[in-house]
mmCIF file of C-alpha atoms in Angstrom:
data_model
loop_
_atom_site.group_PDB
_atom_site.id
_atom_site.type_symbol
_atom_site.label_atom_id
_atom_site.label_comp_id
_atom_site.label_asym_id
_atom_site.label_seq_id
_atom_site.Cartn_x
_atom_site.Cartn_y
_atom_site.Cartn_z
ATOM 1 C CA MET I 995 -0.192 -0.106 0.089
ATOM 2 C CA SER I 996 2.820 2.228 0.627
ATOM 3 C CA LEU I 997 4.054 2.223 -2.834
ATOM 4 C CA LEU I 998 0.852 2.463 -4.360
ATOM 5 C CA ARG I 999 0.178 5.632 -2.198
ATOM 6 C CA SER I 1000 3.528 7.202 -3.296
ATOM 7 C CA LEU I 1001 2.805 6.507 -6.823
ATOM 8 C CA HIS I 1002 -0.742 7.917 -6.586
ATOM 9 C CA LEU I 1003 0.381 11.199 -4.685
ATOM 10 C CA GLY I 1004 3.699 11.429 -7.256
ATOM 11 C CA LEU I 1005 1.259 11.185 -10.033
ATOM 12 C CA VAL I 1006 -1.085 13.825 -8.931
ATOM 13 C CA ALA I 1007 1.533 16.345 -7.827
ATOM 14 C CA ARG I 1008 2.963 16.269 -11.592
ATOM 15 C CA THR I 1009 -0.337 16.235 -12.989
ATOM 16 C CA GLY I 1010 1.002 14.882 -15.661
ATOM 17 C CA GLY I 1011 24.789 -14.503 -9.039
ATOM 18 C CA CYS I 1012 28.354 -14.397 -10.737
ATOM 19 C CA SER I 1013 30.385 -16.647 -8.747
ATOM 20 C CA ALA I 1014 33.771 -15.728 -8.519
ATOM 21 C CA GLY I 1015 36.756 -18.214 -8.020
ATOM 22 C CA PRO I 1016 39.522 -17.927 -5.519
ATOM 23 C CA LEU I 1017 42.449 -16.244 -6.514
ATOM 24 C CA PRO I 1018 45.298 -16.133 -3.901
ATOM 25 C CA LEU I 1019 47.137 -12.885 -5.517
ATOM 26 C CA GLN I 1020 46.368 -9.838 -3.465
ATOM 27 C CA TRP I 1021 47.647 -6.294 -3.527
ATOM 28 C CA PRO I 1022 51.218 -5.663 -2.988
ATOM 29 C CA GLN I 1023 51.561 -3.834 0.979
ATOM 30 C CA PRO I 1024 53.134 -0.806 1.463
ATOM 31 C CA ARG I 1025 55.943 -2.718 2.903
ATOM 32 C CA HIS I 1026 57.283 -4.325 -0.384
ATOM 33 C CA THR I 1027 56.560 -1.434 -2.420
ATOM 34 C CA PHE I 1028 60.014 -0.387 -2.503
ATOM 35 C CA HIS I 1029 61.914 -3.883 -2.866
ATOM 36 C CA ALA I 1030 60.886 -5.131 -6.398
ATOM 37 C CA GLY I 1031 61.465 -3.827 -9.955
ATOM 38 C CA PRO I 1032 63.282 -0.847 -11.133
ATOM 39 C CA ARG I 1033 63.464 2.354 -8.940
ATOM 40 C CA LEU I 1034 61.780 5.590 -10.016
ATOM 41 C CA SER I 1035 64.481 8.186 -10.173
ATOM 42 C CA SER I 1036 63.187 11.795 -8.268
ATOM 43 C CA SER I 1037 63.197 13.825 -10.839
ATOM 44 C CA ALA I 1038 60.270 16.369 -11.431
ATOM 45 C CA SER I 1039 59.322 14.089 -14.589
ATOM 46 C CA SER I 1040 59.214 11.076 -12.454
ATOM 47 C CA LYS I 1041 56.776 12.813 -9.817
ATOM 48 C CA GLU I 1042 54.678 14.026 -12.848
ATOM 49 C CA LEU I 1043 54.135 11.009 -14.111
ATOM 50 C CA LEU I 1044 52.957 9.445 -10.488
ATOM 51 C CA MET I 1045 51.034 12.502 -10.118
ATOM 52 C CA LYS I 1046 49.408 11.669 -13.580
ATOM 53 C CA LEU I 1047 48.595 8.191 -13.050
ATOM 54 C CA ARG I 1048 47.006 8.838 -9.534
ATOM 55 C CA ARG I 1049 44.548 11.241 -11.174
ATOM 56 C CA LYS I 1050 43.954 9.042 -14.155
ATOM 57 C CA THR I 1051 43.318 5.726 -12.047
ATOM 58 C CA GLY I 1052 42.255 7.220 -8.512
ATOM 59 C CA TYR I 1053 44.548 4.200 -6.994
ATOM 60 C CA SER I 1054 46.608 5.364 -4.057
ATOM 61 C CA PHE I 1055 50.389 6.429 -4.434
ATOM 62 C CA VAL I 1056 51.647 3.807 -3.285
ATOM 63 C CA ASN I 1057 50.351 1.299 -5.473
ATOM 64 C CA CYS I 1058 51.017 3.816 -8.440
ATOM 65 C CA LYS I 1059 54.623 4.256 -7.517
ATOM 66 C CA LYS I 1060 54.662 0.548 -7.453
ATOM 67 C CA ALA I 1061 53.099 -0.051 -10.786
ATOM 68 C CA LEU I 1062 55.468 2.578 -12.287
ATOM 69 C CA GLU I 1063 58.559 1.071 -10.918
ATOM 70 C CA THR I 1064 57.513 -2.210 -11.996
ATOM 71 C CA CYS I 1065 56.721 -1.143 -15.635
ATOM 72 C CA GLY I 1066 59.720 0.854 -15.803
ATOM 73 C CA GLY I 1067 58.012 4.442 -15.956
ATOM 74 C CA ASP I 1068 55.568 3.334 -18.741
ATOM 75 C CA LEU I 1069 52.505 4.698 -17.885
ATOM 76 C CA LYS I 1070 50.014 2.971 -20.197
ATOM 77 C CA GLN I 1071 51.603 -0.339 -18.825
ATOM 78 C CA ALA I 1072 51.697 0.772 -15.539
ATOM 79 C CA GLU I 1073 47.998 1.889 -15.748
ATOM 80 C CA SER I 1074 47.174 -1.647 -17.447
ATOM 81 C CA TRP I 1075 49.312 -3.022 -14.156
ATOM 82 C CA LEU I 1076 47.222 -1.289 -11.703
ATOM 83 C CA HIS I 1077 44.182 -2.698 -13.085
ATOM 84 C CA GLU I 1078 45.422 -6.151 -13.301
ATOM 85 C CA GLN I 1079 46.331 -6.064 -9.455
ATOM 86 C CA ALA I 1080 42.534 -4.665 -8.848
ATOM 87 C CA ARG I 1081 40.638 -7.659 -10.632
ATOM 88 C CA LYS I 1082 43.212 -10.125 -8.764
ATOM 89 C CA GLU I 1083 42.118 -8.486 -5.669
ATOM 90 C CA GLY I 1084 38.257 -8.358 -6.388
ATOM 91 C CA TRP I 1085 38.278 -12.369 -7.561
ATOM 92 C CA SER I 1086 40.093 -12.974 -4.114
ATOM 93 C CA LYS I 1087 37.465 -10.834 -2.152
ATOM 94 C CA ALA I 1088 34.455 -11.903 -4.078
ATOM 95 C CA ALA I 1089 35.370 -15.576 -3.451
ATOM 96 C CA LYS I 1090 35.413 -14.565 0.428
ATOM 97 C CA LEU I 1091 32.011 -13.004 0.304
ATOM 98 C CA HIS I 1092 30.120 -15.294 -2.080
ATOM 99 C CA GLY I 1093 27.151 -16.639 -0.819
ATOM 100 C CA ARG I 1094 26.295 -13.536 1.248
ATOM 101 C CA LYS I 1095 22.725 -12.049 0.686
ATOM 102 C CA THR I 1096 22.368 -9.437 -2.023
ATOM 103 C CA LYS I 1097 19.097 -8.017 -1.315
ATOM 104 C CA GLU I 1098 19.561 -4.351 -2.045
ATOM 105 C CA GLY I 1099 20.447 -2.462 -5.194
ATOM 106 C CA LEU I 1100 19.246 -0.780 -8.178
ATOM 107 C CA ILE I 1101 17.227 -0.779 -11.365
ATOM 108 C CA GLY I 1102 18.920 0.997 -14.019
ATOM 109 C CA LEU I 1103 17.209 2.245 -17.280
ATOM 110 C CA LEU I 1104 18.892 3.338 -20.390
ATOM 111 C CA GLN I 1105 17.472 4.624 -23.502
ATOM 112 C CA GLU I 1106 19.069 5.265 -26.947
ATOM 113 C CA GLY I 1107 17.292 5.646 -30.031
ATOM 114 C CA ASN I 1108 14.754 2.818 -30.813
ATOM 115 C CA THR I 1109 16.402 0.496 -28.141
ATOM 116 C CA THR I 1110 15.551 0.439 -24.163
ATOM 117 C CA VAL I 1111 17.203 -1.654 -21.749
ATOM 118 C CA LEU I 1112 16.099 -2.518 -17.945
ATOM 119 C CA VAL I 1113 18.805 -3.884 -15.684
ATOM 120 C CA GLU I 1114 19.432 -4.951 -12.161
ATOM 121 C CA VAL I 1115 22.431 -5.053 -10.067
ATOM 122 C CA ASN I 1116 22.335 -6.329 -6.124
ATOM 123 C CA CYS I 1117 24.447 -5.814 -3.331
ATOM 124 C CA GLU I 1118 23.888 -6.190 0.556
ATOM 125 C CA THR I 1119 23.202 -2.719 1.770
ATOM 126 C CA ASP I 1120 21.117 0.264 0.749
ATOM 127 C CA PHE I 1121 24.173 2.449 2.049
ATOM 128 C CA VAL I 1122 26.324 0.928 -0.986
ATOM 129 C CA ALA I 1123 23.849 1.018 -3.446
ATOM 130 C CA ARG I 1124 23.926 4.989 -2.928
ATOM 131 C CA ASN I 1125 27.719 5.067 -3.626
ATOM 132 C CA LEU I 1126 28.714 6.426 -6.790
ATOM 133 C CA LYS I 1127 31.419 3.570 -7.662
ATOM 134 C CA PHE I 1128 28.276 0.843 -7.455
ATOM 135 C CA GLN I 1129 25.730 2.885 -9.413
ATOM 136 C CA GLN I 1130 28.939 3.462 -12.227
ATOM 137 C CA LEU I 1131 28.637 -0.498 -12.280
ATOM 138 C CA VAL I 1132 24.816 -0.568 -13.348
ATOM 139 C CA GLN I 1133 25.763 1.949 -15.660
ATOM 140 C CA GLN I 1134 28.536 -0.376 -17.114
ATOM 141 C CA VAL I 1135 25.838 -3.522 -17.350
ATOM 142 C CA ALA I 1136 23.092 -0.944 -18.725
ATOM 143 C CA LEU I 1137 25.741 -0.107 -21.526
ATOM 144 C CA GLY I 1138 26.919 -3.657 -22.173
ATOM 145 C CA THR I 1139 23.523 -4.771 -22.229
ATOM 146 C CA MET I 1140 22.666 -1.696 -24.995
ATOM 147 C CA LEU I 1141 25.554 -2.636 -27.161
ATOM 148 C CA HIS I 1142 24.809 -6.301 -27.076
ATOM 149 C CA CYS I 1143 21.157 -5.114 -28.180
ATOM 150 C CA GLN I 1144 22.456 -3.013 -30.946
ATOM 151 C CA SER I 1145 24.813 -5.745 -32.068
ATOM 152 C CA LEU I 1146 21.991 -8.052 -33.195
ATOM 153 C CA LYS I 1147 21.137 -7.567 -36.843
ATOM 154 C CA ASP I 1148 17.518 -8.028 -36.832
ATOM 155 C CA GLN I 1149 14.884 -6.427 -39.473
ATOM 156 C CA LEU I 1150 12.254 -5.172 -37.058
ATOM 157 C CA SER I 1151 8.501 -5.344 -38.352
ATOM 158 C CA THR I 1152 7.218 -5.792 -35.098
ATOM 159 C CA TYR I 1153 9.146 -4.968 -31.345
ATOM 160 C CA SER I 1154 11.456 -7.421 -30.213
ATOM 161 C CA LYS I 1155 12.324 -8.161 -26.342
ATOM 162 C CA GLY I 1156 14.639 -9.967 -24.743
ATOM 163 C CA PHE I 1157 16.274 -10.801 -21.275
ATOM 164 C CA LEU I 1158 19.643 -11.846 -20.021
ATOM 165 C CA ASN I 1159 20.268 -13.953 -16.899
ATOM 166 C CA SER I 1160 23.069 -13.573 -14.839
ATOM 167 C CA SER I 1161 25.562 -15.528 -16.268
ATOM 168 C CA GLU I 1162 24.782 -14.123 -19.813
ATOM 169 C CA LEU I 1163 25.280 -10.690 -18.354
ATOM 170 C CA CYS I 1164 28.906 -11.521 -16.350
ATOM 171 C CA GLU I 1165 29.913 -12.604 -19.892
ATOM 172 C CA LEU I 1166 28.900 -9.751 -22.133
ATOM 173 C CA PRO I 1167 31.999 -7.491 -22.987
ATOM 174 C CA THR I 1168 32.407 -3.987 -21.377
ATOM 175 C CA GLY I 1169 32.829 -1.761 -24.389
ATOM 176 C CA PRO I 1170 35.137 -0.599 -26.851
ATOM 177 C CA GLU I 1171 36.440 1.887 -23.813
ATOM 178 C CA ARG I 1172 37.343 -0.892 -21.320
ATOM 179 C CA GLU I 1173 39.167 -4.656 -21.475
ATOM 180 C CA GLY I 1174 37.431 -7.603 -20.399
ATOM 181 C CA SER I 1175 33.860 -8.517 -19.498
ATOM 182 C CA LEU I 1176 31.103 -7.472 -17.233
ATOM 183 C CA LYS I 1177 32.291 -9.956 -14.781
ATOM 184 C CA ASP I 1178 35.662 -8.330 -14.430
ATOM 185 C CA GLN I 1179 33.782 -4.945 -13.315
ATOM 186 C CA LEU I 1180 31.923 -6.553 -11.239
ATOM 187 C CA ALA I 1181 35.280 -7.995 -9.551
ATOM 188 C CA LEU I 1182 36.484 -4.568 -9.452
ATOM 189 C CA ALA I 1183 33.325 -2.858 -7.443
ATOM 190 C CA ILE I 1184 33.659 -5.914 -5.152
ATOM 191 C CA GLY I 1185 37.141 -5.183 -4.394
ATOM 192 C CA LYS I 1186 36.391 -1.400 -3.582
ATOM 193 C CA LEU I 1187 33.270 -1.283 -1.659
ATOM 194 C CA GLY I 1188 33.777 -4.983 -0.007
ATOM 195 C CA GLU I 1189 30.323 -6.360 -0.411
ATOM 196 C CA ASN I 1190 29.147 -8.941 -2.354
ATOM 197 C CA MET I 1191 27.378 -8.308 -5.615
ATOM 198 C CA THR I 1192 25.591 -10.018 -8.391
ATOM 199 C CA LEU I 1193 24.376 -9.164 -11.958
ATOM 200 C CA LYS I 1194 20.779 -10.588 -11.572
ATOM 201 C CA ARG I 1195 19.048 -9.808 -14.754
ATOM 202 C CA ALA I 1196 18.413 -7.338 -17.665
ATOM 203 C CA ALA I 1197 15.664 -6.951 -20.331
ATOM 204 C CA TRP I 1198 15.871 -4.816 -23.744
ATOM 205 C CA VAL I 1199 13.088 -3.909 -26.500
ATOM 206 C CA LYS I 1200 13.650 -2.809 -29.729
ATOM 207 C CA VAL I 1201 10.648 -1.253 -31.678
ATOM 208 C CA PRO I 1202 10.470 0.104 -35.362
ATOM 209 C CA THR I 1203 8.343 2.738 -36.361
ATOM 210 C CA GLY I 1204 4.622 2.420 -35.311
ATOM 211 C CA PHE I 1205 5.555 1.438 -31.912
ATOM 212 C CA TYR I 1206 6.814 3.335 -28.668
ATOM 213 C CA VAL I 1207 8.275 2.140 -25.487
ATOM 214 C CA GLY I 1208 7.217 4.122 -22.266
ATOM 215 C CA SER I 1209 9.067 3.715 -19.137
ATOM 216 C CA TYR I 1210 9.043 4.516 -15.517
ATOM 217 C CA VAL I 1211 11.687 4.304 -12.476
ATOM 218 C CA HIS I 1212 10.272 4.619 -8.871
ATOM 219 C CA GLY I 1213 12.427 5.691 -5.957
ATOM 220 C CA VAL I 1214 14.611 7.459 -8.385
ATOM 221 C CA MET I 1215 18.141 8.497 -7.404
ATOM 222 C CA HIS I 1216 19.700 11.369 -9.420
ATOM 223 C CA SER I 1217 23.578 11.256 -10.496
ATOM 224 C CA PRO I 1218 24.266 13.766 -12.945
ATOM 225 C CA SER I 1219 27.505 12.049 -13.729
ATOM 226 C CA LEU I 1220 25.712 8.832 -15.130
ATOM 227 C CA HIS I 1221 23.971 11.128 -18.248
ATOM 228 C CA ASN I 1222 21.032 9.583 -19.238
ATOM 229 C CA LEU I 1223 20.996 6.495 -16.743
ATOM 230 C CA VAL I 1224 18.105 6.570 -14.393
ATOM 231 C CA LEU I 1225 18.317 4.644 -11.101
ATOM 232 C CA GLY I 1226 15.661 3.544 -8.755
ATOM 233 C CA LYS I 1227 14.266 0.505 -6.822
ATOM 234 C CA TYR I 1228 11.326 -0.543 -9.622
ATOM 235 C CA GLY I 1229 11.352 -0.162 -12.852
ATOM 236 C CA ALA I 1230 8.803 -0.698 -15.840
ATOM 237 C CA LEU I 1231 8.932 -0.769 -19.572
ATOM 238 C CA VAL I 1232 5.614 -0.631 -21.841
ATOM 239 C CA ILE I 1233 5.562 -1.142 -25.575
ATOM 240 C CA CYS I 1234 2.770 0.419 -27.382
ATOM 241 C CA GLU I 1235 1.599 0.068 -30.903
ATOM 242 C CA THR I 1236 0.670 3.968 -32.403
ATOM 243 C CA SER I 1237 -0.781 4.674 -35.920
ATOM 244 C CA GLU I 1238 1.081 8.282 -35.379
ATOM 245 C CA TRP I 1239 3.287 10.196 -32.869
ATOM 246 C CA LYS I 1240 1.536 11.761 -30.450
ATOM 247 C CA ALA I 1241 2.965 14.976 -28.283
ATOM 248 C CA ASN I 1242 1.539 13.346 -24.865
ATOM 249 C CA LEU I 1243 3.223 9.948 -25.779
ATOM 250 C CA GLU I 1244 5.969 10.298 -23.131
ATOM 251 C CA ASP I 1245 3.620 11.376 -20.480
ATOM 252 C CA LEU I 1246 1.100 8.550 -21.584
ATOM 253 C CA GLY I 1247 4.065 6.052 -21.534
ATOM 254 C CA ARG I 1248 5.314 7.153 -17.791
ATOM 255 C CA ARG I 1249 1.601 6.864 -16.708
ATOM 256 C CA LEU I 1250 1.175 3.404 -18.131
ATOM 257 C CA GLY I 1251 4.782 2.351 -16.976
ATOM 258 C CA GLN I 1252 3.431 3.967 -13.301
ATOM 259 C CA HIS I 1253 0.595 1.328 -13.407
ATOM 260 C CA VAL I 1254 2.566 -1.469 -14.091
ATOM 261 C CA VAL I 1255 5.008 -0.774 -11.076
ATOM 262 C CA GLY I 1256 1.908 -0.151 -8.754
ATOM 263 C CA MET I 1257 -0.334 -2.624 -9.776
ATOM 264 C CA SER I 1258 2.061 -5.460 -10.706
ATOM 265 C CA PRO I 1259 -0.017 -7.283 -13.726
ATOM 266 C CA LEU I 1260 0.894 -10.647 -14.987
ATOM 267 C CA SER I 1261 -0.121 -10.024 -18.424
ATOM 268 C CA VAL I 1262 -1.732 -7.488 -20.567
ATOM 269 C CA GLY I 1263 -5.253 -9.143 -21.220
ATOM 270 C CA SER I 1264 -7.478 -7.334 -23.632
ATOM 271 C CA LEU I 1265 -10.415 -4.688 -23.842
ATOM 272 C CA ASP I 1266 -13.082 -7.207 -23.851
ATOM 273 C CA ASP I 1267 -12.026 -8.817 -20.170
ATOM 274 C CA GLU I 1268 -14.570 -8.042 -17.550
ATOM 275 C CA PRO I 1269 -12.990 -6.659 -14.031
ATOM 276 C CA GLY I 1270 -12.656 -8.475 -11.258
ATOM 277 C CA GLY I 1271 -11.581 -12.293 -10.684
ATOM 278 C CA GLU I 1272 -8.773 -13.426 -12.623
ATOM 279 C CA ALA I 1273 -9.414 -10.586 -14.789
ATOM 280 C CA GLU I 1274 -7.198 -8.307 -11.826
ATOM 281 C CA THR I 1275 -3.841 -9.623 -12.728
ATOM 282 C CA LYS I 1276 -4.632 -8.631 -16.352
ATOM 283 C CA MET I 1277 -2.962 -5.007 -17.036
ATOM 284 C CA LEU I 1278 -6.079 -3.578 -19.376
ATOM 285 C CA SER I 1279 -8.933 -4.896 -16.658
ATOM 286 C CA GLN I 1280 -7.462 -3.478 -13.737
ATOM 287 C CA PRO I 1281 -8.431 -0.280 -12.006
ATOM 288 C CA TYR I 1282 -6.693 2.573 -13.485
ATOM 289 C CA LEU I 1283 -3.804 3.883 -10.637
ATOM 290 C CA LEU I 1284 -4.992 7.317 -10.800
ATOM 291 C CA ASP I 1285 -8.635 6.859 -11.210
ATOM 292 C CA PRO I 1286 -9.868 3.516 -10.099
ATOM 293 C CA SER I 1287 -13.520 4.323 -11.268
ATOM 294 C CA ILE I 1288 -12.190 3.045 -14.619
ATOM 295 C CA THR I 1289 -10.176 0.217 -16.021
ATOM 296 C CA LEU I 1290 -6.867 0.983 -17.982
ATOM 297 C CA GLY I 1291 -8.236 -0.372 -21.052
ATOM 298 C CA GLN I 1292 -10.869 2.568 -20.559
ATOM 299 C CA TYR I 1293 -8.414 5.078 -19.950
ATOM 300 C CA VAL I 1294 -6.275 4.087 -22.989
ATOM 301 C CA GLN I 1295 -8.441 3.718 -25.316
ATOM 302 C CA PRO I 1296 -9.459 7.224 -25.950
ATOM 303 C CA GLN I 1297 -5.784 8.036 -26.267
ATOM 304 C CA GLY I 1298 -5.034 6.042 -29.794
ATOM 305 C CA VAL I 1299 -2.464 3.524 -28.443
ATOM 306 C CA SER I 1300 -2.497 -0.116 -27.959
ATOM 307 C CA VAL I 1301 -0.629 -1.651 -25.175
ATOM 308 C CA VAL I 1302 0.631 -4.769 -26.488
ATOM 309 C CA ASP I 1303 3.372 -5.683 -23.776
ATOM 310 C CA PHE I 1304 5.222 -4.889 -20.980
ATOM 311 C CA VAL I 1305 8.532 -5.577 -18.305
ATOM 312 C CA ARG I 1306 8.495 -5.069 -14.447
ATOM 313 C CA PHE I 1307 11.768 -5.202 -12.317
ATOM 314 C CA GLU I 1308 11.490 -4.887 -8.516
ATOM 315 C CA CYS I 1309 14.730 -4.758 -6.924
ATOM 316 C CA GLY I 1310 15.515 -7.678 -4.995
ATOM 317 C CA GLU I 1311 12.509 -9.577 -6.366
ATOM 318 C CA GLY I 1312 12.537 -13.137 -5.519
ATOM 319 C CA GLU I 1313 15.116 -13.039 -2.981
ATOM 320 C CA GLU I 1314 12.544 -13.671 -0.272
ATOM 321 C CA ALA I 1315 11.476 -17.046 -1.850
ATOM 322 C CA ALA I 1316 14.601 -18.089 -2.542
ATOM 323 C CA GLU I 1317 15.437 -17.541 1.373
ATOM 324 C CA SER I 1318 12.127 -19.553 2.427
ATOM 325 C CA GLU I 1319 12.935 -22.508 0.028
#
């Protein structure tokens, strides 16, 4: 009821697991920092390299200095060495944390052109979910899913929808700007934040002309540095068919997504379904979230669009059932 109430009030106000195997390698401890590899000179250029590497990677001065010593002052190799050590540390920590419950996390929504993706990444605490580094992991997962979807060469005559499970997500490449796969980025995040995390699932939708994807995220967390990514605790995509572009489609799509989040339908149903009974789980015959005196179908019909499908994600969904089993 609290979710429904917040959705209702918000709308009125606007009027409008990826298992990681153990690796024994650890970050070099500070006491070893000055005992391996060629020493850096104390020249101004060496200090400038150290500062540049520190600014670029965000790692400690101790580790940056160790990297430059190990790589003979080669900045690019030192950066790669640092990332490799971080991955090893992350996999080691992930192995220790594996099995700990990940009930918290975030839903991420990303739209680009005719493609929309929805992803879920989990962690142990809401405190970590609010950390920018965790949110950047969600962004990487959303971008990886988007690139995967865009790489599928299909001629669309109607909409297409697909899902990726945890294992499939982990194997996706991170994109042209980063090496490795999403499971490597997961290991890095675990190493930095010290909590167990899972890339739980993703959904994607591609539409041709004549279709529109409405979207809504509830419990939005704003992070300006993440550009077009929208983060929250619930997310929905609603696929609509329309004969022409309408100025109110974005607002209509948001309202439909809000209804899906709040009313949790199991199927779309049809305009002919009578309200009540089993029809209560069918989207079009449910009482409309904002005006329960009419059904959602009665609200949609005059708008000139047809609802054909939807996707609903709730963060942590299924964890309680898994525990009881």
